[in-house]
Amino acid sequence: MGLTEKMVVFAPVKIDLELRVFGTLVKGALRCFLAAAVNVIAVGEIDIGNTQRDAAAIAGVGHTEYSKNSGVTTLTLAIRAVQAALADAGLSQHDVDGVACHRVGDSVDPALVAQALGVRDLRFVRDVFGGGSSCIAPLDAAATAVATGQARCVVVWRALNGRSGVQMAGAASNPALSADAQYWLPYLHASAPQQFAMFARMYMHKHGLTAEDLGRVAIAQRAHAALNPRAMMRRPITMDDYLGSRWIAEPLRLLDCCQQNDAAVALVVTSTARARDLRRTPVTITATAFGGGGQLASNHRSDPTVSGAHAMAPRLYAAAGLGPDEIDLAELYDAFTPLVPLQLEAYGFCKRGEAGHMIREGAVRLGGVLPINTHGGHLSEGYVHGLNHVAEAVLQLRHDCGERQVPGAEVALSTAQPGVNSGLTGAVILKRAA
């Protein structure tokens, strides 16, 4: 029987179809499907609230030593940090059923970490490709897995031998990581400091930010690091020290740049209800958000000093049900000092062009209106691609920071790289559980 003679049964009615009629019905069905899809998309754009707000919590934090040469593999670093985080929470590896991390081809496969830990029934794995711009993504994935029942206890970590092993200094010029490299390499414009220097120069020119303003960021964070036993750089610095430090890529000096080190940091994520029965005060994951960024050359942005974080921040606050005036402290991604004033503006702590004034007034120091990078940040504590910022926020909200404790801290912001010379950004708002 030919196609034009075939009888199609569409219960409960039998319909004899000629090919032309069949084609007409298919087209009609397709139109209905597309219309329905449009309606679904439209409904999806309606703000229905953050159904996962505070459903998951960080119950444990673990660090390894920050060093110039760990002498061990990234697997060993990851295991040490995870075990420390589990011990902090009062749990063991047998409680773990999920793993999540981020890396840039420079660290161990998370499935191998799960095997080495002895995880009996691995239910959730998230292996995020990316550096500082991606540091919130594995935490978000863990929180979602816990909130939706995919896993009960997820360990999140970042482990890197960033000084003795694979270094990030020239990673942005790797053609495999950035198509923009084709525009930079002919001019020997290869390293991250060179690329961020161009952004810094534009930002300073447009908003009147001075070298001394950047120096105040470095000085404040070093003062915080002096109170942090884990920090790599604890000796206080002065403005003369800052201005006298050697150029790396003008206008960036040595003291404008983050540390390069070997280290790992880990977090334990479980349900808020379960976390209340564990060893430490739970810190709930109130909201996360993500946004796009832009490369230096092909960014489609008329103003490169407006980062992806500017567009993302309102969504983050809406998801959290909070505003910037309710944030007690902020751990802002600080691979280079200019990223701090940029984010003070992007996250609504001051108007555009006013971050320099806010810094000059001492608002970002301990005792100020908005203490930032209370552990010393990447500039002074160490560089673990943003996850050490989340860990510090948790410790602050647990009121476990000793001399550098922000009194009465209840709500904290921790950010990823804000999308400068990067395709994405992200951030998380955390709260001390009531």
Coordinates of C-alpha atoms in Angstrom, one line a residue:
M1 CA 0.0 0.0 0.0
G2 CA 1.4 3.4 -1.0
L3 CA 1.7 6.4 1.2
T4 CA -1.3 8.1 -0.4
E5 CA -3.4 5.0 0.3
K6 CA -2.3 4.5 3.9
M7 CA -4.9 4.6 6.6
V8 CA -3.8 6.4 9.8
V9 CA -5.5 5.5 13.0
F10 CA -5.9 8.4 15.5
A11 CA -8.1 6.8 18.1
P12 CA -11.0 6.9 18.5
V13 CA -11.5 8.1 14.9
K14 CA -10.2 6.5 11.7
I15 CA -9.2 9.1 9.1
D16 CA -8.3 8.3 5.5
L17 CA -5.6 10.7 4.6
E18 CA -4.4 11.7 1.2
L19 CA -0.8 13.1 1.3
R20 CA -2.0 16.6 0.8
V21 CA -4.4 16.4 3.8
F22 CA -1.7 14.7 5.9
G23 CA 0.7 17.5 5.2
T24 CA -1.9 20.1 6.1
L25 CA -2.6 18.4 9.4
V26 CA 1.1 18.2 10.2
K27 CA 1.6 21.9 9.5
G28 CA -1.4 22.8 11.6
A29 CA -0.1 20.7 14.5
L30 CA 3.3 22.3 14.2
R31 CA 1.7 25.8 14.4
C32 CA -0.2 24.7 17.5
F33 CA 3.0 23.4 19.0
L34 CA 4.9 26.6 18.3
A35 CA 2.1 28.7 19.7
A36 CA 2.1 26.6 22.9
A37 CA 5.9 26.9 23.1
V38 CA 5.7 30.7 22.9
N39 CA 3.1 30.7 25.7
V40 CA 5.4 28.5 27.8
I41 CA 8.3 30.9 27.2
A42 CA 6.1 33.9 28.1
V43 CA 5.0 32.2 31.3
G44 CA 8.6 31.4 32.1
E45 CA 9.5 35.1 32.1
I46 CA 7.0 35.9 34.9
D47 CA 8.7 36.4 38.2
I48 CA 7.3 33.6 40.4
G49 CA 9.8 34.0 43.2
N50 CA 12.9 32.1 44.3
T51 CA 11.4 28.7 45.4
Q52 CA 14.8 27.5 46.6
R53 CA 15.6 30.5 48.8
D54 CA 17.4 29.3 52.0
A55 CA 16.5 25.6 51.3
A56 CA 20.2 24.6 51.3
A57 CA 22.9 25.6 53.7
I58 CA 26.7 25.5 54.0
A59 CA 27.4 23.3 57.0
G60 CA 31.2 23.0 56.9
V61 CA 34.3 24.9 55.6
G62 CA 37.8 23.5 55.0
H63 CA 41.1 24.9 53.9
T64 CA 44.5 23.6 53.1
E65 CA 47.6 25.7 53.7
Y66 CA 48.3 28.4 51.2
S67 CA 51.8 27.9 49.9
K68 CA 54.2 28.5 47.0
N69 CA 54.8 24.8 46.5
S70 CA 52.4 22.3 48.0
G71 CA 54.5 19.3 47.1
V72 CA 51.4 17.3 46.4
T73 CA 48.9 16.7 43.6
T74 CA 45.6 18.6 43.2
L75 CA 43.9 15.3 44.2
T76 CA 45.6 15.4 47.5
L77 CA 44.8 19.1 48.0
A78 CA 41.1 18.4 47.2
I79 CA 40.9 15.5 49.6
R80 CA 42.5 17.4 52.4
A81 CA 40.2 20.4 52.0
V82 CA 37.1 18.2 51.7
Q83 CA 38.0 16.2 54.8
A84 CA 38.6 19.4 56.8
A85 CA 35.2 20.7 55.7
L86 CA 33.5 17.4 56.6
A87 CA 35.1 17.4 60.0
D88 CA 34.1 21.0 60.5
A89 CA 30.5 20.0 59.8
G90 CA 30.7 16.9 62.0
L91 CA 30.2 14.5 59.0
S92 CA 32.3 11.9 57.3
Q93 CA 32.9 10.8 53.7
H94 CA 30.2 8.2 54.1
D95 CA 27.6 11.0 54.3
V96 CA 28.7 12.4 50.9
D97 CA 26.6 11.6 47.9
G98 CA 27.5 14.5 45.6
V99 CA 30.6 16.3 44.4
A100 CA 31.1 19.6 42.5
C101 CA 34.1 21.7 41.5
H102 CA 35.3 24.2 38.9
R103 CA 38.6 24.0 37.1
V104 CA 40.4 25.1 33.9
G105 CA 42.1 21.9 32.9
D106 CA 44.4 22.4 35.9
S107 CA 42.9 20.2 38.5
V108 CA 41.7 16.7 39.3
D109 CA 38.5 15.1 37.9
P110 CA 35.7 15.3 40.6
A111 CA 34.8 11.7 40.0
L112 CA 38.3 10.7 41.0
V113 CA 37.9 12.7 44.2
A114 CA 34.7 10.9 45.0
Q115 CA 36.4 7.6 44.5
A116 CA 39.4 8.6 46.6
L117 CA 37.0 9.8 49.4
G118 CA 35.3 6.4 49.3
V119 CA 31.8 7.8 48.4
R120 CA 29.6 4.7 48.4
D121 CA 26.7 5.9 46.3
L122 CA 27.5 8.9 44.1
R123 CA 24.3 10.5 43.1
F124 CA 25.4 13.9 41.8
V125 CA 28.5 15.2 40.0
R126 CA 29.1 18.7 38.6
D127 CA 32.3 19.5 36.8
V128 CA 32.3 23.2 35.8
F129 CA 34.8 24.4 33.3
G130 CA 36.0 27.9 34.2
G131 CA 38.1 30.0 36.5
G132 CA 37.1 32.9 38.7
S133 CA 34.0 33.8 36.6
S134 CA 32.6 30.3 37.3
C135 CA 33.3 30.1 41.1
I136 CA 29.6 30.4 42.1
A137 CA 28.4 27.8 39.6
P138 CA 29.4 24.6 41.5
L139 CA 27.9 26.0 44.7
D140 CA 24.7 26.8 42.9
A141 CA 24.6 23.4 41.4
A142 CA 25.1 21.8 44.9
A143 CA 22.4 23.9 46.4
T144 CA 20.0 23.0 43.6
A145 CA 20.8 19.3 43.9
V146 CA 20.1 19.4 47.7
A147 CA 16.9 21.5 47.3
T148 CA 15.5 19.2 44.6
G149 CA 16.4 15.9 46.3
Q150 CA 19.0 14.9 43.8
A151 CA 21.5 14.6 46.7
R152 CA 21.6 15.0 50.5
C153 CA 25.2 16.1 51.0
V154 CA 27.4 17.7 48.3
V155 CA 31.0 18.7 48.8
V156 CA 32.2 21.7 46.7
W157 CA 35.8 22.6 46.2
R158 CA 38.5 24.3 44.2
A159 CA 42.0 22.9 44.2
L160 CA 44.9 24.2 42.3
N161 CA 48.7 24.3 42.3
G162 CA 48.6 27.8 40.9
R163 CA 52.2 28.6 41.8
S164 CA 54.1 25.3 41.4
G165 CA 52.0 23.9 38.7
V166 CA 49.6 25.3 36.0
Q167 CA 49.6 29.1 36.3
M168 CA 46.8 31.4 35.3
A169 CA 48.9 34.4 34.3
G170 CA 48.7 33.7 30.6
A171 CA 45.6 31.5 30.5
A172 CA 43.5 34.2 28.9
S173 CA 45.8 34.2 25.8
N174 CA 45.2 30.5 25.2
P175 CA 43.3 30.2 21.9
A176 CA 41.6 27.1 23.2
L177 CA 40.1 29.2 26.0
S178 CA 39.4 32.5 24.3
A179 CA 38.7 33.3 20.6
D180 CA 39.8 36.9 21.4
A181 CA 43.4 35.7 21.7
Q182 CA 43.7 36.1 17.9
Y183 CA 43.5 39.9 18.4
W184 CA 45.9 40.1 21.3
L185 CA 48.8 37.8 20.5
P186 CA 50.1 39.7 17.4
Y187 CA 50.8 42.6 19.8
L188 CA 52.3 40.3 22.5
H189 CA 49.3 41.2 24.7
A190 CA 49.1 37.8 26.4
S191 CA 48.9 38.0 30.1
A192 CA 45.9 38.7 32.4
P193 CA 47.6 41.8 34.0
Q194 CA 48.1 43.3 30.5
Q195 CA 44.4 42.8 29.7
F196 CA 43.1 44.0 33.0
A197 CA 45.4 47.0 32.7
M198 CA 43.6 48.2 29.7
F199 CA 40.3 48.0 31.5
A200 CA 41.8 49.7 34.5
R201 CA 43.1 52.6 32.5
M202 CA 39.7 53.2 30.9
Y203 CA 37.9 53.0 34.2
M204 CA 40.3 55.4 35.9
H205 CA 40.0 57.9 33.0
K206 CA 36.3 57.8 32.9
H207 CA 35.5 57.9 36.6
G208 CA 38.4 59.9 38.0
L209 CA 39.8 56.9 40.0
T210 CA 43.3 57.6 41.1
A211 CA 46.3 55.3 41.8
E212 CA 45.9 56.3 45.5
D213 CA 42.4 54.9 45.4
L214 CA 43.6 51.6 44.2
G215 CA 46.3 51.8 46.8
R216 CA 43.7 52.2 49.5
V217 CA 42.1 49.0 48.4
A218 CA 45.4 47.1 48.7
I219 CA 46.2 48.7 52.0
A220 CA 42.8 47.9 53.5
Q221 CA 42.9 44.3 52.5
R222 CA 46.4 43.8 53.8
A223 CA 45.2 45.2 57.1
H224 CA 42.5 42.6 57.1
A225 CA 45.0 39.8 56.2
A226 CA 47.2 40.8 59.1
L227 CA 44.3 39.5 61.3
N228 CA 44.0 36.2 59.4
P229 CA 46.4 33.4 60.3
R230 CA 45.9 31.7 57.0
A231 CA 46.9 34.7 54.8
M232 CA 50.0 34.5 52.7
M233 CA 50.8 38.2 53.0
R234 CA 50.3 39.6 56.5
R235 CA 52.8 42.4 56.8
P236 CA 51.0 45.8 56.8
I237 CA 51.7 48.1 53.8
T238 CA 51.7 51.9 53.5
M239 CA 50.8 54.1 50.6
D240 CA 54.5 54.6 50.0
D241 CA 54.9 50.8 49.8
Y242 CA 52.1 50.6 47.3
L243 CA 53.3 53.5 45.1
G244 CA 56.8 52.2 45.2
S245 CA 55.9 48.7 44.1
R246 CA 57.1 47.8 40.6
W247 CA 55.0 48.1 37.5
I248 CA 53.5 44.9 36.2
A249 CA 51.4 46.5 33.4
E250 CA 50.6 50.2 33.8
P251 CA 48.5 51.3 35.6
L252 CA 48.8 48.0 37.6
R253 CA 51.6 47.7 40.1
L254 CA 52.7 44.5 41.9
L255 CA 50.5 45.3 44.9
D256 CA 47.5 45.6 42.6
C257 CA 47.7 42.0 41.7
C258 CA 46.5 38.8 43.4
Q259 CA 48.7 36.1 44.8
Q260 CA 49.8 33.0 42.9
N261 CA 49.7 30.0 45.2
D262 CA 48.9 26.3 45.8
A263 CA 45.8 25.7 47.9
A264 CA 42.4 24.2 48.1
V265 CA 39.1 25.3 49.8
A266 CA 36.0 23.1 50.3
L267 CA 32.4 23.6 51.4
V268 CA 29.8 21.1 52.6
V269 CA 26.3 21.8 51.3
T270 CA 23.2 20.0 52.7
S271 CA 19.6 20.9 53.5
T272 CA 19.0 23.7 56.0
A273 CA 16.9 21.4 58.1
R274 CA 19.7 18.9 58.4
A275 CA 22.3 21.5 58.9
R276 CA 20.5 22.8 62.0
D277 CA 21.3 19.4 63.6
L278 CA 25.0 19.5 62.8
R279 CA 28.0 21.0 64.6
R280 CA 28.1 24.6 63.2
T281 CA 25.6 27.4 62.8
P282 CA 24.1 26.9 59.3
V283 CA 24.7 29.6 56.7
T284 CA 21.9 29.4 54.2
I285 CA 22.2 29.9 50.4
T286 CA 19.6 32.6 50.0
A287 CA 20.1 33.3 46.3
T288 CA 22.5 33.0 43.4
A289 CA 22.5 34.7 40.0
F290 CA 24.5 34.6 36.8
G291 CA 25.1 36.9 34.0
G292 CA 27.1 37.5 30.8
G293 CA 30.4 39.3 30.4
G294 CA 32.5 40.6 27.5
Q295 CA 35.9 40.2 26.0
L296 CA 38.2 43.2 25.5
A297 CA 38.0 43.1 21.7
S298 CA 34.7 41.4 20.7
N299 CA 32.4 42.4 23.5
H300 CA 29.6 44.1 21.8
R301 CA 29.6 46.7 24.6
S302 CA 29.7 50.5 24.0
D303 CA 31.2 51.0 27.5
P304 CA 33.6 48.2 28.7
T305 CA 33.6 49.7 32.2
V306 CA 30.0 48.5 32.6
S307 CA 30.4 44.8 33.5
G308 CA 28.1 41.9 33.4
A309 CA 27.6 42.3 37.1
H310 CA 25.8 45.6 36.6
A311 CA 23.0 43.8 34.7
M312 CA 22.9 40.7 37.0
A313 CA 22.9 42.4 40.4
P314 CA 19.2 43.5 40.3
R315 CA 18.2 39.8 39.6
L316 CA 20.3 38.6 42.5
Y317 CA 18.7 41.0 45.0
A318 CA 15.2 40.2 43.6
A319 CA 15.9 36.5 44.1
A320 CA 17.1 37.1 47.6
G321 CA 14.3 39.4 48.6
L322 CA 16.9 41.9 49.8
G323 CA 18.6 45.1 48.8
P324 CA 22.2 46.3 48.9
D325 CA 21.6 48.2 52.1
E326 CA 20.9 44.9 53.9
I327 CA 24.4 43.4 53.1
D328 CA 26.7 43.5 56.2
L329 CA 29.9 42.6 54.4
A330 CA 31.0 41.8 50.8
E331 CA 33.7 39.4 49.6
L332 CA 34.4 40.9 46.1
Y333 CA 36.4 39.1 43.5
D334 CA 39.7 40.9 43.4
A335 CA 42.2 39.4 41.0
F336 CA 43.2 43.1 40.5
T337 CA 42.4 46.1 42.6
P338 CA 40.2 47.9 40.0
L339 CA 37.7 45.1 40.2
V340 CA 36.7 46.3 43.7
P341 CA 35.5 49.8 42.9
L342 CA 33.8 48.4 39.8
Q343 CA 31.8 46.0 41.9
L344 CA 31.0 48.5 44.6
E345 CA 29.1 50.3 41.9
A346 CA 27.7 47.3 40.1
Y347 CA 26.1 45.8 43.2
G348 CA 24.5 49.1 44.2
F349 CA 26.6 50.1 47.2
C350 CA 27.2 53.5 45.5
K351 CA 26.4 55.3 42.3
R352 CA 28.6 55.0 39.2
G353 CA 31.7 57.1 39.6
E354 CA 31.4 57.3 43.4
A355 CA 33.4 54.2 44.4
G356 CA 36.6 56.2 44.8
H357 CA 34.9 58.5 47.3
M358 CA 33.5 55.5 49.2
I359 CA 37.0 53.9 49.4
R360 CA 38.6 57.2 50.5
E361 CA 36.1 57.5 53.3
G362 CA 37.2 54.2 54.7
A363 CA 33.8 52.5 54.1
V364 CA 35.4 49.2 53.0
R365 CA 37.6 48.7 56.0
L366 CA 36.7 46.7 59.1
G367 CA 34.6 49.1 61.1
G368 CA 33.4 50.8 58.0
V369 CA 29.9 50.8 56.5
L370 CA 30.7 47.9 54.2
P371 CA 33.7 45.8 55.1
I372 CA 35.1 44.0 52.0
N373 CA 37.4 41.1 51.7
T374 CA 37.7 40.7 55.4
H375 CA 40.2 37.8 55.0
G376 CA 42.6 39.9 52.8
G377 CA 41.1 38.7 49.5
H378 CA 43.0 37.4 46.6
L379 CA 45.4 40.3 47.0
S380 CA 46.7 39.1 50.4
E381 CA 45.1 35.9 51.7
G382 CA 45.6 33.8 48.6
Y383 CA 44.0 33.0 45.2
V384 CA 41.6 30.1 45.2
H385 CA 39.5 31.4 42.3
G386 CA 36.8 33.0 44.4
L387 CA 35.8 30.0 46.6
N388 CA 37.9 31.3 49.5
H389 CA 35.7 34.4 49.4
V390 CA 32.6 32.2 49.9
A391 CA 34.4 30.4 52.7
E392 CA 35.3 33.7 54.4
A393 CA 31.7 34.9 54.1
V394 CA 30.5 31.7 55.8
L395 CA 33.0 32.1 58.7
Q396 CA 31.9 35.7 59.1
L397 CA 28.3 34.7 59.3
R398 CA 29.1 32.0 61.8
H399 CA 30.9 34.6 63.9
D400 CA 34.1 32.5 63.8
C401 CA 36.6 35.2 62.6
G402 CA 38.1 36.4 65.8
E403 CA 39.9 39.7 65.5
R404 CA 38.6 40.4 62.0
Q405 CA 35.0 39.6 62.8
V406 CA 32.3 42.0 61.5
P407 CA 30.1 42.5 64.6
G408 CA 26.6 41.1 64.3
A409 CA 27.1 40.0 60.6
E410 CA 23.9 38.4 59.3
V411 CA 24.0 38.8 55.5
A412 CA 26.9 38.5 53.1
L413 CA 27.6 38.9 49.4
S414 CA 30.3 36.9 47.6
T415 CA 31.0 37.4 44.0
A416 CA 32.7 35.9 41.0
Q417 CA 34.8 37.8 38.6
P418 CA 32.4 40.5 37.4
G419 CA 32.6 39.6 33.7
V420 CA 35.5 41.8 32.6
N421 CA 37.4 40.0 29.8
S422 CA 35.2 37.0 30.6
G423 CA 32.1 35.5 29.1
L424 CA 30.2 35.3 32.4
T425 CA 29.8 36.3 36.0
G426 CA 27.9 35.2 39.1
A427 CA 27.3 35.9 42.8
V428 CA 25.7 34.5 45.9
I429 CA 23.9 36.0 48.9
L430 CA 24.3 34.1 52.2
K431 CA 22.5 34.5 55.5
R432 CA 23.1 33.3 59.0
A433 CA 20.3 30.9 59.9
A434 CA 17.9 32.3 62.4

